[in-house]
Tab-separated table of C-alpha atoms in Angstrom:
chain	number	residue	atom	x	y	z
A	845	UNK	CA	-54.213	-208.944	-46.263
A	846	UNK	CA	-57.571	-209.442	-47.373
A	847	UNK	CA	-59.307	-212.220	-45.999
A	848	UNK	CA	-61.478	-214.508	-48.001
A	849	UNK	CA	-65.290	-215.006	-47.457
A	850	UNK	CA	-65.714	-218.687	-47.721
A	851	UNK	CA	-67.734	-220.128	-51.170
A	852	UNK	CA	-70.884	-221.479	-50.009
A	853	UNK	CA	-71.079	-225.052	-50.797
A	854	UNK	CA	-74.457	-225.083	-52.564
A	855	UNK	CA	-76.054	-224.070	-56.099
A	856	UNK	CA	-73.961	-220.631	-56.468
A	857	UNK	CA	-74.200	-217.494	-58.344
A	858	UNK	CA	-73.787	-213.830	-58.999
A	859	UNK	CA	-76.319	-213.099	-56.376
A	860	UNK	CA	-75.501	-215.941	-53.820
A	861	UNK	CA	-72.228	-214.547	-53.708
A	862	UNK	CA	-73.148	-210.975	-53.132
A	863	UNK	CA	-75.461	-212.030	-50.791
A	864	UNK	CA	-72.945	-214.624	-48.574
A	865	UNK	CA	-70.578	-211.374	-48.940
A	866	UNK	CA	-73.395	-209.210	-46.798
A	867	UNK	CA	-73.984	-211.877	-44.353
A	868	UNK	CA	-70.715	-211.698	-43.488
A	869	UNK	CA	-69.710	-207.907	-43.357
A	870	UNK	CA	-73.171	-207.138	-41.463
A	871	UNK	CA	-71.740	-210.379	-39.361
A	872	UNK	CA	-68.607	-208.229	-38.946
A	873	UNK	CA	-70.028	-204.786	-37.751
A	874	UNK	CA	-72.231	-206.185	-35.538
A	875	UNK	CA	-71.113	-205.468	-32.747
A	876	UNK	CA	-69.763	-201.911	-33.860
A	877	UNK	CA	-73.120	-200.854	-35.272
A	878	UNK	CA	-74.600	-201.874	-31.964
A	879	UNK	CA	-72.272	-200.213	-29.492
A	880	UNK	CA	-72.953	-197.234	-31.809
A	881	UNK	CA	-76.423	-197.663	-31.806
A	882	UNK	CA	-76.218	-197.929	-27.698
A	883	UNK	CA	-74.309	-194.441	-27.446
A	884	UNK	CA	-76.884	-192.703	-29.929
A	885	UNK	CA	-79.723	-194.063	-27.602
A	886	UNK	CA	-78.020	-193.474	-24.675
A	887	UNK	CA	-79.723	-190.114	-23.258
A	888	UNK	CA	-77.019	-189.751	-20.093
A	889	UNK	CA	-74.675	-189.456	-22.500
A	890	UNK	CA	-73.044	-186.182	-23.933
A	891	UNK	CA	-75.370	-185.101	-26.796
A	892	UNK	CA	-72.100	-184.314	-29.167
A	893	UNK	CA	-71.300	-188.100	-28.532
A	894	UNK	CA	-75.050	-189.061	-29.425
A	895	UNK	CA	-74.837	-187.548	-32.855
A	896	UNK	CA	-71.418	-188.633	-33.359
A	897	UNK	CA	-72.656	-191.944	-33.424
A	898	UNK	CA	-75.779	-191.494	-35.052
A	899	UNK	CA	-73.557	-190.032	-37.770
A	900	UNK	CA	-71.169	-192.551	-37.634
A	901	UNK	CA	-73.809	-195.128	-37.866
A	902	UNK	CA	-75.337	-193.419	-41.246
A	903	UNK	CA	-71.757	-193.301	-43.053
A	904	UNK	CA	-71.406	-197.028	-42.338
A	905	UNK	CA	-71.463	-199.098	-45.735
A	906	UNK	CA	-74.748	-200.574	-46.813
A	907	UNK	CA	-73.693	-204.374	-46.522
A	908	UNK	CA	-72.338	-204.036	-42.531
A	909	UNK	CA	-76.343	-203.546	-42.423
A	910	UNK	CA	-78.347	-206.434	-40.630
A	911	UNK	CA	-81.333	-205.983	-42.495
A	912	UNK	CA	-79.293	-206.325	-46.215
A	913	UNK	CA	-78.708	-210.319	-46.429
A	914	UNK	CA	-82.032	-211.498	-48.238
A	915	UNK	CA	-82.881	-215.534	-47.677
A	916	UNK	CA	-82.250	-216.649	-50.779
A	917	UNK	CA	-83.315	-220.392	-52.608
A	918	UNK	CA	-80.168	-222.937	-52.015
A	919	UNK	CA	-80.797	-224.954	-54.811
A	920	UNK	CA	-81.967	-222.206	-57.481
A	921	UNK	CA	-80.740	-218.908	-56.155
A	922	UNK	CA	-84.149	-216.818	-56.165
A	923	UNK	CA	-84.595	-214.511	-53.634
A	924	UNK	CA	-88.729	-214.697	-53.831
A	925	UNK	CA	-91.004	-216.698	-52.452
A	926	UNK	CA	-88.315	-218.709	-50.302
A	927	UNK	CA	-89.313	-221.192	-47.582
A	928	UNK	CA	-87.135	-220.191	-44.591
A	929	UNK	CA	-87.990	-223.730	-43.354
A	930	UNK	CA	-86.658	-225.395	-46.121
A	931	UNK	CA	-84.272	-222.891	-47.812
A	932	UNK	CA	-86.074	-223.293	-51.066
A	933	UNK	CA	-88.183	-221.396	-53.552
A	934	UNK	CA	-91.597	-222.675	-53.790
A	935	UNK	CA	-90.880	-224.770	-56.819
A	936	UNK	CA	-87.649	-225.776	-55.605
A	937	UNK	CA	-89.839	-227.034	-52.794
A	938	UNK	CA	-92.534	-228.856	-54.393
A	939	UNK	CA	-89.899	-230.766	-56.889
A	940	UNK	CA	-88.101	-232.110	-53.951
A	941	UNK	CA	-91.313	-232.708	-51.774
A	942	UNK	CA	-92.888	-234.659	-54.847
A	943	UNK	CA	-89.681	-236.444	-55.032
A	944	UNK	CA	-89.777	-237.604	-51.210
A	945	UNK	CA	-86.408	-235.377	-50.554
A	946	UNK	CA	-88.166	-233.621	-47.563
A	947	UNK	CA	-89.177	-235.957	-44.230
A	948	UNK	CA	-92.048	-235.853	-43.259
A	949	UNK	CA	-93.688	-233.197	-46.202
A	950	UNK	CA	-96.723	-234.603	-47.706
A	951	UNK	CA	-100.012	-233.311	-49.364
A	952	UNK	CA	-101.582	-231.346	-47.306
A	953	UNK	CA	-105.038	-233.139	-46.945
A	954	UNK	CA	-107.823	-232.421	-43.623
B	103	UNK	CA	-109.285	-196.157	14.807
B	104	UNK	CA	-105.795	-195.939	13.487
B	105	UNK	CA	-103.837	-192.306	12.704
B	106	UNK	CA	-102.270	-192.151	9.547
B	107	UNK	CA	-98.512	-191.754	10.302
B	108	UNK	CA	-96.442	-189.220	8.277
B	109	UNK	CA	-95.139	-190.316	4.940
B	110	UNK	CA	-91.929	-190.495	3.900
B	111	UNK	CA	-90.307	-187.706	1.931
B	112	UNK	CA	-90.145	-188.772	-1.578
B	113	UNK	CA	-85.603	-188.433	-1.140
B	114	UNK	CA	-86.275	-190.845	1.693
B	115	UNK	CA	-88.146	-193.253	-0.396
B	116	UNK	CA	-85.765	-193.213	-3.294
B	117	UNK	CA	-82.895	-194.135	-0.742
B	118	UNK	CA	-85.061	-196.985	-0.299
B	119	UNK	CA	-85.363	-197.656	-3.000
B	120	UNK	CA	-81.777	-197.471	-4.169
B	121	UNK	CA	-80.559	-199.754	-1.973
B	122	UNK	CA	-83.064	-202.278	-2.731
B	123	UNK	CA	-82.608	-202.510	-5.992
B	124	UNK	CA	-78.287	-203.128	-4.514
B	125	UNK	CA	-79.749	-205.830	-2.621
B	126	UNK	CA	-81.974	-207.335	-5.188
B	127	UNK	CA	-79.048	-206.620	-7.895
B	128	UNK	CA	-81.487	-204.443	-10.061
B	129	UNK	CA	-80.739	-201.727	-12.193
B	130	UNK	CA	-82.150	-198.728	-10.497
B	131	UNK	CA	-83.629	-196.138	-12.905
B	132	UNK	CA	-86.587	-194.433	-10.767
B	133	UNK	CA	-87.340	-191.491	-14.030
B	134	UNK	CA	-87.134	-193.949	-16.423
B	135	UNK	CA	-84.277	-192.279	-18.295
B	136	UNK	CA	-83.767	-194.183	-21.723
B	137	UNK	CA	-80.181	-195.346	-21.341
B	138	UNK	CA	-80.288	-197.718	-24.477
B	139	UNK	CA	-80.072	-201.114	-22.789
B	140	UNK	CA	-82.770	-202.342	-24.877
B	141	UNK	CA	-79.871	-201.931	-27.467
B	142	UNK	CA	-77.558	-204.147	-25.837
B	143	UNK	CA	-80.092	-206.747	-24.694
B	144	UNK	CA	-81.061	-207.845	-27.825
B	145	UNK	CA	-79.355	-211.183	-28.778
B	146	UNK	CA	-76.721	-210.808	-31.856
B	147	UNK	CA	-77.310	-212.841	-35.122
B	148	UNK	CA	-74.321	-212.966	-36.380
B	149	UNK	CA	-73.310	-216.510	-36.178
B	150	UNK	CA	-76.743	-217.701	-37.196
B	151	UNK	CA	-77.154	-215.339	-40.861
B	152	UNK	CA	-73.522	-216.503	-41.678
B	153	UNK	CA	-74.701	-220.166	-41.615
B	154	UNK	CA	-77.532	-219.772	-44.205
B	155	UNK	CA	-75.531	-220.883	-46.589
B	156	UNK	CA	-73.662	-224.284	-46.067
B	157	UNK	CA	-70.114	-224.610	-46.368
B	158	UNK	CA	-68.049	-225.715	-49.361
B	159	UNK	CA	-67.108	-229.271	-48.496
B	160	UNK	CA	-62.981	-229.625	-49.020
B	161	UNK	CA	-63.232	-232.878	-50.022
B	162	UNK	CA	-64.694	-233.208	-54.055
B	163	UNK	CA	-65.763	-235.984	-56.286
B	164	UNK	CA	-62.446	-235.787	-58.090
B	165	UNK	CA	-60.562	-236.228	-54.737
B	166	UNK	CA	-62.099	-239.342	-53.643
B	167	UNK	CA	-61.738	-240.560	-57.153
B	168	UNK	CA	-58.170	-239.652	-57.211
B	169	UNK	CA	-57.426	-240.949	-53.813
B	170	UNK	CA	-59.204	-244.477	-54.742
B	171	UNK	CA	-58.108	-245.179	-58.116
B	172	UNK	CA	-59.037	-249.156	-57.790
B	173	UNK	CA	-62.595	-248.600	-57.033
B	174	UNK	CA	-65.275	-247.320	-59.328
B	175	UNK	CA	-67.270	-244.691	-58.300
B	176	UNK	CA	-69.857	-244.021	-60.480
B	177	UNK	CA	-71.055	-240.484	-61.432
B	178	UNK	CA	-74.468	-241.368	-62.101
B	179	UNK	CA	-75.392	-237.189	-62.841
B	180	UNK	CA	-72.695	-237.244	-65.601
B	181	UNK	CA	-73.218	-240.369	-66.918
B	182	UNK	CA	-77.041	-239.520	-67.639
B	183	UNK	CA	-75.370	-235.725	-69.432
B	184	UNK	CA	-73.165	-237.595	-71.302
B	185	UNK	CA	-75.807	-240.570	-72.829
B	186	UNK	CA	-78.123	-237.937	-73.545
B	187	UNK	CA	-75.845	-236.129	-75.323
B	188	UNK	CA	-74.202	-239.029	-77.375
B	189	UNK	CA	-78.330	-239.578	-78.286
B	190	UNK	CA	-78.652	-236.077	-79.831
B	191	UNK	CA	-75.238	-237.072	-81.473
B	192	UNK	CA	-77.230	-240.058	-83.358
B	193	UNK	CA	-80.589	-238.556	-83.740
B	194	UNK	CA	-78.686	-235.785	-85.655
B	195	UNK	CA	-77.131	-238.923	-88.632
């Protein structure tokens, strides 16, 4: 049975999906890729288990990888110049700042 | 004037300090052989990349409409869409 990666509830496309669909395989393998990555580093361990898992590790798929999943804009879906604060792109941003959307963002003025 | 007493052999001192670090609950690693804790001690991130993204809300517009059908509840997004489009409809006569 394969089991369904929830939709995310803001703007969506092509790339938002791809992107909620790495979160959560690298979500997933976490722990795997971790105990792997424990018995490669482990040096009082066998050396044939070592490389096992090293190999193991390099055949895993691409999106069980934690540095894959790329903060992308909630509102646009661009994966540049994003505001990790906010979740936005930097126009995204200044529309809704402008707007009064964000608390307590104003012109920055010292 | 004090004599210096003998040292301890060095077996005698790791003894020491094995079952210090049993008292003190400490992992005791005297060579500093690389057993990949630092692995295992890092915090996981699972939870916390998965919720980037907020969840679809089950409950829709249409629902609430449907589920209400004696009050009005005004889609003010559409309603804009659909006047502006009704004015390109008469700017094109």
């Amino acid at each position: 049975m394969v089991k369904k990666i929830p939709t995310p509830g803001c703007f969506v496309n092509t790339r938002i999906i791809r992107d909620n669909f790495k979160r959560h395989m690298a979500a997933e393998a976490e722990t795997e890729r971790k105990a792997l990555k424990y018995i490669a580093y482990n040096m009082t361990v066998p050396v044939r288990a070592r490389i096992q898992a090293q190999l193991k590790l390099a055949t895993m798929p691409n999106y069980t990888r934690m540095n894959q999943p790329k903060n992308r804009c909630v509102v646009s879906g661009k994966g540049r110049a994003v505001l990790s604060e906010f979740k936005m792109s930097r126009h995204q941003f200044r529309m809704a700042a402008q707007n009064g959307e964000l608390p307590g963002v104003k012109r920055a003025t010292w | 004037m004090s004599t210096l007493a003998p040292r301890p052999s060095t077996q005698r001192m790791r003894q020491l300090l094995k079952t210090s670090c049993e008292i003190f609950q400490t992992v005791f690693n005297p060579d500093s052989v690389r057993t990949g804790n630092k692995v295992l001690r890092r915090k996981m991130k699972g939870p916390a990349v998965i919720s980037y993204y907020p969840i679809e809300s089950p409950v829709k517009f249409r629902h609430i409409r449907a589920a209400y059908p004696m009050f009005e509840f005004p889609n003010t997004a559409d309603e804009h869409r659909v006047a502006m489009n009704e004015l390109y409809v008469v700017m094109s006569f």
